[in-house]
Short mmCIF file of C-alpha atoms in Angstrom, two decimals:
data_model
loop_
_atom_site.label_atom_id
_atom_site.label_comp_id
_atom_site.label_asym_id
_atom_site.label_seq_id
_atom_site.Cartn_x
_atom_site.Cartn_y
_atom_site.Cartn_z
CA MET A 1073 165.59 60.71 30.24
CA THR A 1074 162.37 59.78 28.47
CA LYS A 1075 159.27 59.92 30.59
CA ASN A 1076 157.93 56.49 29.70
CA PRO A 1077 160.67 54.13 28.46
CA PRO A 1078 159.26 51.12 26.60
CA PHE A 1079 159.72 48.44 29.25
CA HIS A 1080 157.81 45.27 28.47
CA GLY A 1081 157.93 41.52 28.26
CA ILE A 1082 159.36 38.56 30.14
CA TYR A 1083 162.69 39.16 31.89
CA PRO A 1084 163.83 35.93 33.57
CA MET A 1085 165.76 36.46 36.79
CA MET A 1086 169.03 34.56 36.68
CA TYR A 1087 169.71 31.95 39.32
CA ALA A 1088 173.21 32.06 40.81
CA PHE A 1089 174.96 28.84 39.82
CA PHE A 1090 177.93 27.93 41.95
CA GLY A 1091 180.73 25.49 41.23
CA ALA A 1092 181.81 22.53 43.33
CA TYR A 1093 184.33 24.71 45.19
CA GLY A 1094 181.87 27.45 46.07
CA GLY A 1095 182.59 30.18 43.53
CA LEU A 1096 180.30 31.37 40.76
CA ASP A 1097 180.24 29.06 37.74
CA ARG A 1098 180.99 31.09 34.60
CA ALA A 1099 179.96 28.44 32.09
CA ALA A 1100 176.69 27.68 33.91
CA MET A 1101 175.73 31.35 34.02
CA ARG A 1102 176.42 31.70 30.29
CA ARG A 1103 174.36 28.59 29.55
CA GLN A 1104 171.41 30.04 31.50
CA VAL A 1105 171.51 33.37 29.67
CA GLU A 1106 171.84 31.77 26.25
CA CYS A 1107 168.94 29.38 26.80
CA CYS A 1108 166.69 32.18 28.02
CA LEU A 1109 167.53 34.27 24.96
CA ALA A 1110 166.93 31.31 22.66
CA ALA A 1111 163.52 30.89 24.34
CA GLY A 1112 162.58 34.44 23.32
CA ALA A 1113 163.13 36.37 26.56
CA HIS A 1114 162.57 40.09 26.03
CA GLY A 1115 165.30 40.93 28.54
CA ILE A 1116 167.50 39.40 31.22
CA ALA A 1117 167.40 40.26 34.93
CA VAL A 1118 170.06 39.60 37.54
CA LEU A 1119 170.81 40.10 41.26
CA GLY A 1120 167.28 39.59 42.52
CA LEU A 1121 166.13 37.31 45.32
CA ALA A 1122 166.42 34.27 43.03
CA THR A 1123 170.06 35.22 42.41
CA GLU A 1124 170.66 34.88 46.17
CA VAL A 1125 171.96 38.42 46.11
CA SER A 1126 172.36 38.71 49.88
CA LYS A 1127 174.79 35.73 49.86
CA LEU A 1128 177.04 37.28 47.24
CA SER A 1129 180.02 39.50 47.91
CA ASP A 1130 180.13 42.93 46.30
CA GLY A 1131 182.72 41.60 43.89
CA GLU A 1132 180.49 38.67 42.91
CA ARG A 1133 177.55 41.00 42.27
CA ARG A 1134 179.70 43.07 39.94
CA GLN A 1135 181.01 39.93 38.30
CA LEU A 1136 177.50 38.71 37.50
CA ILE A 1137 176.59 42.09 36.02
CA GLU A 1138 179.63 41.94 33.75
CA TRP A 1139 179.03 38.32 32.74
CA CYS A 1140 175.37 38.87 31.90
CA ALA A 1141 176.14 41.99 29.89
CA GLU A 1142 178.88 40.14 28.01
CA ASP A 1143 176.63 37.19 27.21
CA ILE A 1144 173.65 39.35 26.19
CA ALA A 1145 175.92 41.41 23.91
CA GLY A 1146 173.26 44.05 23.40
CA ARG A 1147 170.64 41.67 22.05
CA VAL A 1148 168.09 42.52 24.75
CA PRO A 1149 168.05 44.90 27.74
CA LEU A 1150 169.65 43.95 31.03
CA SER A 1151 167.84 44.76 34.28
CA VAL A 1152 169.99 44.82 37.42
CA THR A 1153 168.52 44.63 40.90
CA ILE A 1154 170.41 46.82 43.34
CA TYR A 1155 171.15 45.57 46.85
CA GLY A 1156 172.56 47.72 49.64
CA ASN A 1157 171.65 49.14 53.02
CA LYS A 1158 173.19 52.54 52.33
CA ALA A 1159 172.58 54.95 49.48
CA GLU A 1160 176.30 55.03 48.69
CA GLU A 1161 176.38 51.25 48.28
CA GLN A 1162 173.42 51.29 45.92
CA LEU A 1163 174.75 54.17 43.85
CA SER A 1164 178.12 52.44 43.47
CA LEU A 1165 176.44 49.28 42.15
CA ILE A 1166 174.23 51.36 39.85
CA ASP A 1167 177.37 52.92 38.39
CA ALA A 1168 178.73 49.42 37.75
CA ALA A 1169 175.48 48.46 36.01
CA ALA A 1170 175.57 51.60 33.88
CA ALA A 1171 179.22 50.96 32.92
CA ALA A 1172 178.26 47.45 31.79
CA GLY A 1173 175.46 48.78 29.60
CA ALA A 1174 172.42 47.82 31.70
CA GLY A 1175 169.10 49.23 30.56
CA TRP A 1176 167.54 49.85 33.97
CA VAL A 1177 167.91 49.12 37.64
CA VAL A 1178 165.56 47.87 40.36
CA LEU A 1179 166.25 49.16 43.88
CA GLN A 1180 165.66 46.80 46.78
CA PRO A 1181 164.82 48.44 50.11
CA PRO A 1182 167.42 48.47 52.88
CA ARG A 1183 167.01 45.59 55.32
CA ASP A 1184 166.03 47.99 58.10
CA LEU A 1185 162.61 47.06 59.44
CA SER A 1186 162.55 50.14 61.67
CA MET A 1187 162.20 52.46 58.66
CA SER A 1188 158.85 54.19 58.30
CA GLU A 1189 157.20 54.64 54.94
CA ASP A 1190 158.39 58.25 54.88
CA ASP A 1191 161.95 57.07 55.60
CA LEU A 1192 161.80 54.55 52.79
CA ILE A 1193 160.40 57.08 50.31
CA ARG A 1194 163.24 59.47 51.18
CA PHE A 1195 165.82 56.69 50.78
CA PHE A 1196 164.48 55.54 47.42
CA GLY A 1197 163.97 59.09 46.19
CA GLY A 1198 167.55 60.10 46.97
CA VAL A 1199 169.00 57.14 45.07
CA ILE A 1200 166.54 57.44 42.18
CA ASP A 1201 167.36 61.11 41.64
CA GLN A 1202 171.09 60.35 41.36
CA SER A 1203 170.76 57.23 39.20
CA PRO A 1204 172.13 57.57 35.65
CA LEU A 1205 169.76 54.76 34.60
CA PRO A 1206 165.95 54.57 34.64
CA ALA A 1207 165.02 53.32 38.10
CA ALA A 1208 162.46 50.92 39.49
CA ILE A 1209 161.88 49.70 43.01
CA GLN A 1210 161.15 46.17 44.14
CA ASN A 1211 158.11 46.22 46.40
CA ALA A 1212 158.07 42.84 48.09
CA PRO A 1213 157.18 43.31 51.77
CA GLU A 1214 156.06 39.68 52.13
CA TYR A 1215 159.49 38.46 50.99
CA ILE A 1216 161.86 41.21 52.15
CA GLY A 1217 159.94 42.40 55.22
CA ILE A 1218 159.72 46.06 54.23
CA GLY A 1219 157.98 47.93 51.41
CA LEU A 1220 155.63 50.71 50.38
CA THR A 1221 151.85 50.88 50.36
CA PRO A 1222 150.10 51.73 47.08
CA ASP A 1223 149.79 55.32 48.35
CA GLY A 1224 153.53 55.42 49.09
CA ILE A 1225 154.32 54.17 45.60
CA THR A 1226 152.08 56.89 44.16
CA ARG A 1227 153.89 59.55 46.20
CA LEU A 1228 157.28 58.30 45.05
CA ARG A 1229 156.19 58.40 41.42
CA HIS A 1230 154.75 61.89 41.78
CA ASP A 1231 157.90 63.34 43.35
CA HIS A 1232 160.67 61.56 41.40
CA ALA A 1233 160.49 61.59 37.60
CA ASN A 1234 163.23 58.96 37.20
CA PHE A 1235 161.08 56.42 39.08
CA VAL A 1236 159.57 54.88 35.96
CA LEU A 1237 158.87 51.24 36.79
CA LEU A 1238 157.66 49.12 39.68
CA LYS A 1239 158.58 45.50 40.26
CA GLY A 1240 155.67 44.41 42.38
CA GLU A 1241 155.50 41.06 44.14
CA GLY A 1242 151.85 40.51 44.89
CA PRO A 1243 148.44 39.28 43.75
CA ALA A 1244 147.01 40.60 40.52
CA LEU A 1245 144.24 42.36 42.46
CA LEU A 1246 146.79 44.44 44.37
CA ILE A 1247 148.85 45.08 41.26
CA ARG A 1248 145.73 46.31 39.47
CA ARG A 1249 145.07 48.80 42.27
CA ILE A 1250 148.61 50.17 41.99
CA ILE A 1251 148.32 50.47 38.21
CA GLU A 1252 145.06 52.37 38.54
CA GLN A 1253 146.55 54.78 41.08
CA THR A 1254 149.83 55.51 39.35
CA GLU A 1255 148.57 55.52 35.72
CA ASP A 1256 151.87 56.26 33.92
CA LEU A 1257 154.12 53.93 35.93
CA ALA A 1258 155.18 50.76 34.13
CA VAL A 1259 154.55 47.75 36.37
CA PHE A 1260 156.09 44.29 36.28
CA ASN A 1261 155.09 41.50 38.63
CA GLY A 1262 157.34 38.71 39.84
CA ARG A 1263 156.32 35.65 41.87
CA ALA A 1264 157.76 33.25 39.27
CA GLY A 1265 154.94 34.02 36.82
CA LEU A 1266 151.98 33.23 39.09
CA GLU A 1267 148.76 34.69 37.67
CA LEU A 1268 150.55 35.67 34.46
CA PRO A 1269 147.42 36.01 32.28
CA ASP A 1270 145.61 38.02 34.95
CA ASN A 1271 148.66 40.20 35.56
CA LEU A 1272 148.62 41.12 31.89
CA ARG A 1273 144.87 41.74 31.99
CA ALA A 1274 145.48 43.99 35.00
CA GLY A 1275 147.82 46.12 32.90
CA CYS A 1276 151.28 44.78 33.74
CA ALA A 1277 153.92 45.68 31.18
CA GLY A 1278 155.66 42.39 31.87
CA VAL A 1279 156.81 39.87 34.44
CA ILE A 1280 160.14 38.94 36.00
CA PRO A 1281 159.94 35.17 36.65
CA ALA A 1282 162.79 32.65 36.71
CA ALA A 1283 164.17 30.40 33.99
CA GLU A 1284 162.61 26.98 34.56
CA CYS A 1285 159.65 27.40 32.17
CA ILE A 1286 160.75 30.53 30.33
CA GLU A 1287 159.63 29.58 26.82
CA SER A 1288 156.06 28.92 27.98
CA LEU A 1289 155.87 32.25 29.79
CA VAL A 1290 157.20 34.09 26.73
CA LYS A 1291 154.58 32.40 24.57
CA ILE A 1292 151.79 33.25 27.02
CA TYR A 1293 152.91 36.88 27.03
CA GLU A 1294 153.00 37.07 23.24
CA LEU A 1295 149.58 35.45 22.87
CA MET A 1296 148.00 37.79 25.41
CA ARG A 1297 149.65 40.78 23.76
CA GLU A 1298 148.29 39.79 20.34
CA GLY A 1299 144.80 39.46 21.80
CA GLY A 1300 141.76 37.63 20.50
CA ALA A 1301 139.69 34.84 22.00
CA ALA A 1302 141.67 32.01 20.39
CA ASN A 1303 145.03 33.41 21.52
CA GLU A 1304 143.74 33.99 25.03
CA ALA A 1305 142.42 30.43 25.23
CA GLU A 1306 145.80 29.08 24.11
CA ALA A 1307 147.56 31.28 26.68
CA GLU A 1308 145.34 29.86 29.41
CA ARG A 1309 146.07 26.31 28.23
CA LEU A 1310 149.82 26.92 28.41
CA TYR A 1311 149.46 28.57 31.80
CA ALA A 1312 147.61 25.53 33.13
CA GLN A 1313 150.58 23.38 32.08
CA VAL A 1314 153.18 25.44 33.95
CA LEU A 1315 151.08 26.36 36.98
CA PRO A 1316 151.77 23.21 39.08
CA LEU A 1317 155.55 23.71 38.81
CA ILE A 1318 155.30 27.45 39.52
CA THR A 1319 153.03 26.86 42.51
CA PHE A 1320 155.38 24.24 43.94
CA THR A 1321 158.52 26.35 43.60
CA MET A 1322 156.95 29.64 44.73
CA GLN A 1323 155.83 28.61 48.20
CA SER A 1324 158.71 30.71 49.55
CA ILE A 1325 161.91 32.32 48.32
CA ASP A 1326 163.94 29.55 49.95
CA GLN A 1327 161.86 26.90 48.21
CA MET A 1328 162.26 28.68 44.87
CA ILE A 1329 166.02 28.81 45.27
CA CYS A 1330 166.20 25.17 46.35
CA TYR A 1331 163.76 23.54 43.96
CA GLY A 1332 163.19 26.14 41.25
CA LYS A 1333 166.91 26.30 40.63
CA ARG A 1334 167.01 22.52 40.40
CA ALA A 1335 164.13 22.55 37.93
CA ALA A 1336 166.05 25.03 35.78
CA ALA A 1337 169.30 23.10 36.18
CA ARG A 1338 167.59 19.90 35.10
CA ARG A 1339 166.60 21.53 31.81
CA LEU A 1340 169.96 23.26 31.39
CA GLY A 1341 171.93 20.07 32.00
CA LEU A 1342 173.69 21.52 35.04
CA GLU A 1343 174.62 20.38 38.53
CA VAL A 1344 173.44 22.40 41.54
CA TYR A 1345 175.88 23.21 44.33
CA ASP A 1346 174.24 25.10 47.18
CA ARG A 1347 175.71 28.02 49.08
CA GLU A 1348 174.74 28.15 52.73
CA PRO A 1349 172.60 29.24 54.41
CA CYS A 1350 170.07 27.43 52.28
CA LEU A 1351 167.09 25.11 52.31
CA VAL A 1352 168.39 21.56 51.96
CA PRO A 1353 166.41 19.46 49.48
CA THR A 1354 164.65 16.44 50.90
CA GLU A 1355 163.83 13.12 49.31
CA PHE A 1356 160.14 14.01 49.43
CA GLY A 1357 160.79 17.44 47.92
CA LEU A 1358 162.88 16.03 45.09
CA ALA A 1359 160.21 13.43 44.34
CA SER A 1360 157.64 16.23 44.19
CA LEU A 1361 159.85 18.23 41.87
CA GLU A 1362 160.26 15.19 39.65
CA ARG A 1363 156.50 14.96 39.21
CA TYR A 1364 156.07 18.64 38.44
CA ALA A 1365 159.10 18.99 36.15
CA ALA A 1366 159.00 15.64 34.32
CA ASP A 1367 157.22 16.96 31.23
CA PHE A 1368 159.64 19.84 30.61
CA PRO A 1369 162.33 18.83 28.09
CA LEU A 1370 165.99 19.74 28.15
CA PHE A 1371 166.89 23.07 26.62
CA ASP A 1372 168.72 22.76 23.30
#
């Protein structure tokens, strides 16, 4: 295991597209992966909050891992978020990700709000130490309800060498503090790409957004990585174009799944069939989405 694997770039989190009869839609999932790769994504991510992972059966989670790996065909790395309330559940899904050829995994915390920070560090550490793949954690207390403080993240990094990456879900100011404390931990942010230029200035190795404006986010990342005043100004111009849509969809996870998925589906040429429980789109919400998404063309 290398100490600092070269994680970087824009890894769009796949939405879960369902068919009219409720099951996962194979063709829609392939279309999403292919369009993200054509847009220049540096990797593909699956089974996060945007994938509605808690609504999926264990078999469906494994199916999505296999489908994404098949469609990527080794062209870019695959990141798999790991859901499970017990270490055994997480390790079993990690083994499935490894068998499919995933590059790294992101552990979500158990949905046990009674766990102390020490409890959570012990849980993560036990899974991380047994993982055959480089391991990250998703630290999203505002969305999941449980997470680690910056000091807890630092402790986890110090004590577990296979903890090599953090998927943070927070403001760039907080992410910067974590980066300064941990030093050699690669950090990605999420939040649909909010504050992307500032996240990169803060030292993020990349971002895990969703698919609805993927090509713009890839371009912003590449411009910021190249550096220079002209490139940075162009990155800010592109960010200003996507910010209204990102802000609208990222008001909550439910709103992202409801309207962000529809924004992506619009560009992909797909229908959206919701799986309950879910936020039901309203006439006002759809009219708002129409305003924010109108200037984004169909994917080829």
